[in-house]
Amino acid sequence: MATIFTQIIEGRMPARFVWKDDRCVVFLSNRPLRPGHALVVARQEIDHWIDLDPSLLCHLAETAQAIGRAQMAGFHPERIGVMLAGLEVPHCHFHVVPIRGLHDLDFGNQDPDPPAEMMDEAAQTIRRELRRLSYSQVSD
């Protein structure tokens, strides 16, 4: 059975995409820790990050860095946090989160029902900043 992330990648479930390339996609978390919380997801279904091909791991990290640069420019947080937790969905993904402190990385603080307007605005902010930074992988 396909993971929920594969279903999203294949268009069978909705998501707010901000990046697509041949190896990964980036969309906003539907239970964000902070506005702009993005997930960098490998297209290939691999459960644990230690099982990734090193070149794919590097690609995911480079993509997370690009997203982080866009988040920093668009949201002006103290830092950009990155996590590879791997417990929620058995499909390798990076959490890239604009943060003010470590407390912003606590999954107990997820917003279970974020306003659609806030989510749309966050996606537009990331896309705008990715374009400004000259990334061609922006997804509308």
Short mmCIF file of N, CA and C in Angstrom, two decimals:
data_model
loop_
_atom_site.label_atom_id
_atom_site.label_comp_id
_atom_site.label_asym_id
_atom_site.label_seq_id
_atom_site.Cartn_x
_atom_site.Cartn_y
_atom_site.Cartn_z
N MET A 1 0.84 -1.19 0.00
CA MET A 1 0.00 0.00 0.00
C MET A 1 0.88 1.25 0.00
N ALA A 2 0.53 2.19 -0.82
CA ALA A 2 1.30 3.43 -0.95
C ALA A 2 1.16 4.27 0.32
N THR A 3 2.26 4.93 0.69
CA THR A 3 2.21 5.82 1.85
C THR A 3 1.36 7.04 1.51
N ILE A 4 0.95 7.76 2.54
CA ILE A 4 0.19 8.99 2.32
C ILE A 4 1.01 9.98 1.48
N PHE A 5 2.34 9.98 1.65
CA PHE A 5 3.17 10.90 0.86
C PHE A 5 3.18 10.50 -0.61
N THR A 6 3.21 9.21 -0.91
CA THR A 6 3.13 8.77 -2.30
C THR A 6 1.79 9.17 -2.89
N GLN A 7 0.73 9.03 -2.12
CA GLN A 7 -0.60 9.43 -2.60
C GLN A 7 -0.63 10.93 -2.90
N ILE A 8 0.03 11.73 -2.06
CA ILE A 8 0.11 13.18 -2.31
C ILE A 8 0.92 13.45 -3.56
N ILE A 9 2.08 12.82 -3.68
CA ILE A 9 2.95 13.02 -4.85
C ILE A 9 2.22 12.66 -6.14
N GLU A 10 1.43 11.60 -6.10
CA GLU A 10 0.69 11.15 -7.29
C GLU A 10 -0.58 11.96 -7.54
N GLY A 11 -0.89 12.92 -6.69
CA GLY A 11 -2.06 13.76 -6.88
C GLY A 11 -3.36 13.17 -6.39
N ARG A 12 -3.29 12.08 -5.64
CA ARG A 12 -4.51 11.45 -5.12
C ARG A 12 -4.99 12.09 -3.83
N MET A 13 -4.14 12.91 -3.23
CA MET A 13 -4.51 13.66 -2.03
C MET A 13 -3.99 15.08 -2.21
N PRO A 14 -4.69 16.08 -1.66
CA PRO A 14 -4.28 17.47 -1.86
C PRO A 14 -3.08 17.86 -1.00
N ALA A 15 -2.34 18.83 -1.49
CA ALA A 15 -1.23 19.41 -0.74
C ALA A 15 -0.88 20.75 -1.36
N ARG A 16 -0.21 21.58 -0.60
CA ARG A 16 0.28 22.87 -1.08
C ARG A 16 1.75 22.69 -1.44
N PHE A 17 2.00 22.36 -2.70
CA PHE A 17 3.36 22.14 -3.18
C PHE A 17 4.06 23.48 -3.38
N VAL A 18 5.35 23.49 -3.07
CA VAL A 18 6.17 24.67 -3.34
C VAL A 18 7.39 24.34 -4.21
N TRP A 19 7.69 23.04 -4.40
CA TRP A 19 8.88 22.61 -5.12
C TRP A 19 8.62 21.23 -5.70
N LYS A 20 9.03 21.02 -6.93
CA LYS A 20 8.99 19.68 -7.53
C LYS A 20 10.21 19.51 -8.41
N ASP A 21 10.87 18.37 -8.27
CA ASP A 21 11.91 17.99 -9.22
C ASP A 21 11.83 16.48 -9.41
N ASP A 22 12.77 15.91 -10.12
CA ASP A 22 12.67 14.49 -10.45
C ASP A 22 12.98 13.55 -9.29
N ARG A 23 13.53 14.07 -8.18
CA ARG A 23 13.91 13.21 -7.06
C ARG A 23 13.11 13.47 -5.78
N CYS A 24 12.52 14.66 -5.68
CA CYS A 24 11.77 14.98 -4.46
C CYS A 24 10.71 16.05 -4.73
N VAL A 25 9.86 16.23 -3.76
CA VAL A 25 8.87 17.31 -3.77
C VAL A 25 8.92 17.98 -2.40
N VAL A 26 8.38 19.19 -2.36
CA VAL A 26 8.23 19.90 -1.08
C VAL A 26 6.81 20.44 -1.02
N PHE A 27 6.15 20.15 0.08
CA PHE A 27 4.82 20.71 0.31
C PHE A 27 4.71 21.08 1.79
N LEU A 28 3.73 21.92 2.09
CA LEU A 28 3.54 22.35 3.47
C LEU A 28 2.95 21.23 4.31
N SER A 29 3.40 21.14 5.54
CA SER A 29 2.81 20.21 6.49
C SER A 29 1.37 20.61 6.75
N ASN A 30 0.46 19.64 6.77
CA ASN A 30 -0.94 19.96 7.06
C ASN A 30 -1.20 20.08 8.56
N ARG A 31 -0.17 19.85 9.36
CA ARG A 31 -0.22 20.04 10.82
C ARG A 31 1.04 20.80 11.22
N PRO A 32 1.13 22.05 10.81
CA PRO A 32 2.39 22.78 10.97
C PRO A 32 2.76 23.10 12.42
N LEU A 33 4.06 23.05 12.66
CA LEU A 33 4.60 23.51 13.94
C LEU A 33 4.62 25.03 13.99
N ARG A 34 4.90 25.64 12.85
CA ARG A 34 4.95 27.09 12.68
C ARG A 34 4.50 27.39 11.26
N PRO A 35 4.02 28.61 10.99
CA PRO A 35 3.69 28.96 9.61
C PRO A 35 4.91 28.77 8.70
N GLY A 36 4.70 28.12 7.57
CA GLY A 36 5.78 27.85 6.63
C GLY A 36 6.45 26.50 6.81
N HIS A 37 6.03 25.71 7.78
CA HIS A 37 6.60 24.38 8.02
C HIS A 37 6.43 23.53 6.76
N ALA A 38 7.56 23.15 6.17
CA ALA A 38 7.55 22.42 4.90
C ALA A 38 8.15 21.02 5.09
N LEU A 39 7.72 20.11 4.23
CA LEU A 39 8.23 18.74 4.21
C LEU A 39 8.94 18.50 2.88
N VAL A 40 10.21 18.12 2.96
CA VAL A 40 10.98 17.73 1.77
C VAL A 40 10.89 16.22 1.71
N VAL A 41 10.23 15.70 0.66
CA VAL A 41 9.88 14.28 0.61
C VAL A 41 10.50 13.63 -0.63
N ALA A 42 11.22 12.55 -0.41
CA ALA A 42 11.76 11.77 -1.53
C ALA A 42 10.61 11.19 -2.34
N ARG A 43 10.73 11.21 -3.66
CA ARG A 43 9.70 10.57 -4.49
C ARG A 43 9.72 9.06 -4.27
N GLN A 44 10.88 8.51 -4.07
CA GLN A 44 11.04 7.07 -3.85
C GLN A 44 10.62 6.74 -2.42
N GLU A 45 9.81 5.72 -2.25
CA GLU A 45 9.36 5.30 -0.92
C GLU A 45 10.48 4.54 -0.22
N ILE A 46 11.14 5.22 0.69
CA ILE A 46 12.16 4.61 1.53
C ILE A 46 11.83 5.03 2.95
N ASP A 47 11.68 4.08 3.84
CA ASP A 47 11.22 4.36 5.19
C ASP A 47 12.25 5.13 6.02
N HIS A 48 13.47 4.65 6.10
CA HIS A 48 14.47 5.19 7.03
C HIS A 48 15.56 5.92 6.28
N TRP A 49 15.93 7.09 6.75
CA TRP A 49 16.92 7.91 6.05
C TRP A 49 18.27 7.23 5.93
N ILE A 50 18.60 6.33 6.86
CA ILE A 50 19.90 5.66 6.76
C ILE A 50 19.96 4.68 5.59
N ASP A 51 18.80 4.36 5.00
CA ASP A 51 18.75 3.47 3.84
C ASP A 51 18.76 4.22 2.52
N LEU A 52 18.80 5.55 2.55
CA LEU A 52 18.84 6.33 1.31
C LEU A 52 20.18 6.18 0.61
N ASP A 53 20.14 6.20 -0.70
CA ASP A 53 21.37 6.32 -1.47
C ASP A 53 22.01 7.65 -1.07
N PRO A 54 23.34 7.69 -0.86
CA PRO A 54 23.97 8.94 -0.44
C PRO A 54 23.69 10.13 -1.36
N SER A 55 23.57 9.88 -2.66
CA SER A 55 23.31 11.01 -3.56
C SER A 55 21.89 11.56 -3.35
N LEU A 56 20.92 10.69 -3.04
CA LEU A 56 19.57 11.16 -2.76
C LEU A 56 19.53 11.91 -1.43
N LEU A 57 20.23 11.40 -0.43
CA LEU A 57 20.30 12.10 0.86
C LEU A 57 20.87 13.50 0.67
N CYS A 58 21.93 13.61 -0.12
CA CYS A 58 22.52 14.93 -0.40
C CYS A 58 21.53 15.83 -1.14
N HIS A 59 20.80 15.26 -2.08
CA HIS A 59 19.82 16.05 -2.83
C HIS A 59 18.71 16.57 -1.90
N LEU A 60 18.23 15.72 -1.02
CA LEU A 60 17.20 16.15 -0.07
C LEU A 60 17.73 17.27 0.84
N ALA A 61 18.97 17.13 1.28
CA ALA A 61 19.57 18.16 2.14
C ALA A 61 19.75 19.47 1.38
N GLU A 62 20.18 19.40 0.12
CA GLU A 62 20.33 20.61 -0.69
C GLU A 62 18.97 21.27 -0.93
N THR A 63 17.95 20.47 -1.14
CA THR A 63 16.60 21.01 -1.32
C THR A 63 16.12 21.65 -0.03
N ALA A 64 16.35 20.99 1.10
CA ALA A 64 15.97 21.57 2.40
C ALA A 64 16.68 22.90 2.62
N GLN A 65 17.93 22.99 2.19
CA GLN A 65 18.67 24.25 2.33
C GLN A 65 18.03 25.35 1.49
N ALA A 66 17.63 25.03 0.27
CA ALA A 66 16.97 26.02 -0.59
C ALA A 66 15.66 26.48 0.04
N ILE A 67 14.88 25.55 0.57
CA ILE A 67 13.63 25.90 1.23
C ILE A 67 13.92 26.76 2.45
N GLY A 68 14.92 26.39 3.21
CA GLY A 68 15.30 27.18 4.39
C GLY A 68 15.70 28.60 4.04
N ARG A 69 16.42 28.77 2.95
CA ARG A 69 16.78 30.12 2.51
C ARG A 69 15.54 30.94 2.18
N ALA A 70 14.59 30.31 1.50
CA ALA A 70 13.34 31.00 1.17
C ALA A 70 12.55 31.32 2.43
N GLN A 71 12.49 30.40 3.37
CA GLN A 71 11.78 30.64 4.63
C GLN A 71 12.44 31.78 5.41
N MET A 72 13.75 31.78 5.47
CA MET A 72 14.47 32.83 6.20
C MET A 72 14.14 34.20 5.62
N ALA A 73 14.15 34.29 4.30
CA ALA A 73 13.87 35.57 3.63
C ALA A 73 12.41 35.98 3.78
N GLY A 74 11.51 35.01 3.75
CA GLY A 74 10.09 35.33 3.76
C GLY A 74 9.45 35.46 5.13
N PHE A 75 9.97 34.74 6.12
CA PHE A 75 9.35 34.73 7.45
C PHE A 75 10.21 35.40 8.52
N HIS A 76 11.49 35.59 8.27
CA HIS A 76 12.43 36.26 9.19
C HIS A 76 12.47 35.62 10.59
N PRO A 77 12.60 34.29 10.65
CA PRO A 77 12.68 33.64 11.96
C PRO A 77 14.08 33.81 12.55
N GLU A 78 14.24 33.36 13.79
CA GLU A 78 15.56 33.34 14.42
C GLU A 78 16.47 32.34 13.69
N ARG A 79 15.93 31.16 13.39
CA ARG A 79 16.66 30.08 12.71
C ARG A 79 15.68 29.28 11.86
N ILE A 80 16.27 28.39 11.05
CA ILE A 80 15.48 27.38 10.34
C ILE A 80 15.86 26.04 10.95
N GLY A 81 14.87 25.37 11.52
CA GLY A 81 15.10 24.06 12.10
C GLY A 81 14.87 22.97 11.07
N VAL A 82 15.66 21.91 11.15
CA VAL A 82 15.52 20.76 10.25
C VAL A 82 15.49 19.49 11.10
N MET A 83 14.53 18.63 10.80
CA MET A 83 14.42 17.36 11.53
C MET A 83 14.17 16.21 10.56
N LEU A 84 14.74 15.07 10.90
CA LEU A 84 14.46 13.80 10.24
C LEU A 84 13.95 12.86 11.35
N ALA A 85 12.68 12.97 11.67
CA ALA A 85 12.15 12.18 12.78
C ALA A 85 11.82 10.76 12.35
N GLY A 86 11.02 10.62 11.30
CA GLY A 86 10.75 9.32 10.73
C GLY A 86 9.74 8.46 11.46
N LEU A 87 9.04 9.00 12.43
CA LEU A 87 8.10 8.17 13.18
C LEU A 87 6.65 8.34 12.73
N GLU A 88 6.34 9.44 12.04
CA GLU A 88 4.95 9.71 11.70
C GLU A 88 4.50 9.02 10.43
N VAL A 89 5.34 9.04 9.40
CA VAL A 89 5.00 8.45 8.10
C VAL A 89 6.20 7.62 7.65
N PRO A 90 6.00 6.36 7.26
CA PRO A 90 7.13 5.51 6.86
C PRO A 90 7.63 5.83 5.44
N HIS A 91 8.04 7.08 5.25
CA HIS A 91 8.48 7.57 3.94
C HIS A 91 9.42 8.73 4.25
N CYS A 92 10.69 8.59 3.90
CA CYS A 92 11.71 9.54 4.31
C CYS A 92 11.36 10.98 3.93
N HIS A 93 11.48 11.87 4.93
CA HIS A 93 11.20 13.29 4.69
C HIS A 93 11.91 14.15 5.74
N PHE A 94 12.27 15.33 5.30
CA PHE A 94 12.84 16.34 6.18
C PHE A 94 11.73 17.31 6.58
N HIS A 95 11.68 17.69 7.83
CA HIS A 95 10.85 18.81 8.28
C HIS A 95 11.75 20.04 8.23
N VAL A 96 11.30 21.10 7.58
CA VAL A 96 12.05 22.36 7.51
C VAL A 96 11.13 23.43 8.07
N VAL A 97 11.53 24.00 9.22
CA VAL A 97 10.61 24.82 10.01
C VAL A 97 11.24 26.16 10.40
N PRO A 98 10.59 27.28 10.08
CA PRO A 98 11.05 28.57 10.60
C PRO A 98 10.80 28.61 12.12
N ILE A 99 11.85 28.81 12.91
CA ILE A 99 11.68 28.73 14.37
C ILE A 99 12.22 29.96 15.08
N ARG A 100 11.70 30.15 16.30
CA ARG A 100 12.19 31.19 17.21
C ARG A 100 13.04 30.57 18.31
N GLY A 101 12.84 29.28 18.57
CA GLY A 101 13.58 28.57 19.60
C GLY A 101 13.27 27.09 19.51
N LEU A 102 13.95 26.30 20.34
CA LEU A 102 13.77 24.84 20.31
C LEU A 102 12.33 24.42 20.59
N HIS A 103 11.61 25.20 21.37
CA HIS A 103 10.22 24.86 21.69
C HIS A 103 9.36 24.77 20.42
N ASP A 104 9.77 25.45 19.35
CA ASP A 104 9.01 25.40 18.10
C ASP A 104 9.15 24.07 17.36
N LEU A 105 10.03 23.20 17.83
CA LEU A 105 10.22 21.89 17.19
C LEU A 105 9.52 20.77 17.96
N ASP A 106 8.65 21.11 18.88
CA ASP A 106 7.92 20.14 19.68
C ASP A 106 6.65 19.72 18.94
N PHE A 107 6.57 18.45 18.54
CA PHE A 107 5.40 17.98 17.80
C PHE A 107 4.11 18.07 18.62
N GLY A 108 4.22 18.25 19.91
CA GLY A 108 3.04 18.47 20.73
C GLY A 108 2.38 19.82 20.46
N ASN A 109 3.10 20.68 19.75
CA ASN A 109 2.59 22.02 19.42
C ASN A 109 2.06 22.13 18.00
N GLN A 110 1.86 21.01 17.32
CA GLN A 110 1.32 21.06 15.96
C GLN A 110 -0.06 21.71 15.96
N ASP A 111 -0.34 22.44 14.90
CA ASP A 111 -1.68 23.02 14.71
C ASP A 111 -2.51 21.99 13.95
N PRO A 112 -3.50 21.36 14.58
CA PRO A 112 -4.27 20.32 13.91
C PRO A 112 -5.25 20.84 12.85
N ASP A 113 -5.53 22.13 12.89
CA ASP A 113 -6.50 22.70 11.95
C ASP A 113 -6.10 24.12 11.56
N PRO A 114 -4.99 24.25 10.82
CA PRO A 114 -4.52 25.60 10.47
C PRO A 114 -5.48 26.27 9.49
N PRO A 115 -5.67 27.58 9.61
CA PRO A 115 -6.54 28.29 8.68
C PRO A 115 -6.02 28.19 7.24
N ALA A 116 -6.91 27.91 6.31
CA ALA A 116 -6.52 27.77 4.89
C ALA A 116 -5.83 29.03 4.39
N GLU A 117 -6.30 30.18 4.80
CA GLU A 117 -5.70 31.44 4.36
C GLU A 117 -4.24 31.54 4.80
N MET A 118 -3.94 31.14 6.04
CA MET A 118 -2.57 31.15 6.53
C MET A 118 -1.70 30.18 5.74
N MET A 119 -2.23 29.01 5.44
CA MET A 119 -1.48 28.01 4.69
C MET A 119 -1.21 28.49 3.27
N ASP A 120 -2.21 29.07 2.62
CA ASP A 120 -2.03 29.60 1.26
C ASP A 120 -0.99 30.71 1.25
N GLU A 121 -1.06 31.59 2.23
CA GLU A 121 -0.11 32.70 2.31
C GLU A 121 1.31 32.19 2.54
N ALA A 122 1.46 31.18 3.40
CA ALA A 122 2.79 30.62 3.65
C ALA A 122 3.36 29.98 2.39
N ALA A 123 2.54 29.25 1.66
CA ALA A 123 3.00 28.63 0.40
C ALA A 123 3.41 29.70 -0.60
N GLN A 124 2.61 30.75 -0.72
CA GLN A 124 2.94 31.83 -1.66
C GLN A 124 4.23 32.53 -1.25
N THR A 125 4.45 32.71 0.03
CA THR A 125 5.68 33.35 0.52
C THR A 125 6.89 32.52 0.13
N ILE A 126 6.83 31.22 0.35
CA ILE A 126 7.97 30.36 0.01
C ILE A 126 8.20 30.36 -1.49
N ARG A 127 7.14 30.23 -2.28
CA ARG A 127 7.30 30.24 -3.75
C ARG A 127 7.91 31.56 -4.22
N ARG A 128 7.40 32.66 -3.70
CA ARG A 128 7.92 33.98 -4.10
C ARG A 128 9.42 34.08 -3.81
N GLU A 129 9.82 33.66 -2.62
CA GLU A 129 11.23 33.78 -2.25
C GLU A 129 12.10 32.80 -3.03
N LEU A 130 11.59 31.61 -3.33
CA LEU A 130 12.35 30.68 -4.17
C LEU A 130 12.60 31.28 -5.55
N ARG A 131 11.57 31.91 -6.11
CA ARG A 131 11.74 32.56 -7.42
C ARG A 131 12.76 33.70 -7.33
N ARG A 132 12.64 34.50 -6.28
CA ARG A 132 13.56 35.62 -6.10
C ARG A 132 15.00 35.12 -5.98
N LEU A 133 15.17 33.94 -5.39
CA LEU A 133 16.49 33.34 -5.24
C LEU A 133 16.91 32.54 -6.48
N SER A 134 16.11 32.60 -7.53
CA SER A 134 16.40 32.00 -8.84
C SER A 134 16.36 30.48 -8.87
N TYR A 135 15.52 29.87 -8.05
CA TYR A 135 15.31 28.43 -8.13
C TYR A 135 14.23 28.15 -9.17
N SER A 136 14.49 27.21 -10.06
CA SER A 136 13.55 26.92 -11.15
C SER A 136 12.56 25.81 -10.81
N GLN A 137 12.72 25.16 -9.67
CA GLN A 137 11.89 24.02 -9.31
C GLN A 137 10.60 24.41 -8.59
N VAL A 138 10.27 25.69 -8.58
CA VAL A 138 9.08 26.18 -7.88
C VAL A 138 7.84 25.55 -8.49
N SER A 139 6.95 25.10 -7.63
CA SER A 139 5.70 24.48 -8.06
C SER A 139 4.53 25.37 -7.68
N ASP A 140 3.65 25.62 -8.64
CA ASP A 140 2.46 26.45 -8.36
C ASP A 140 1.26 25.61 -8.04
#
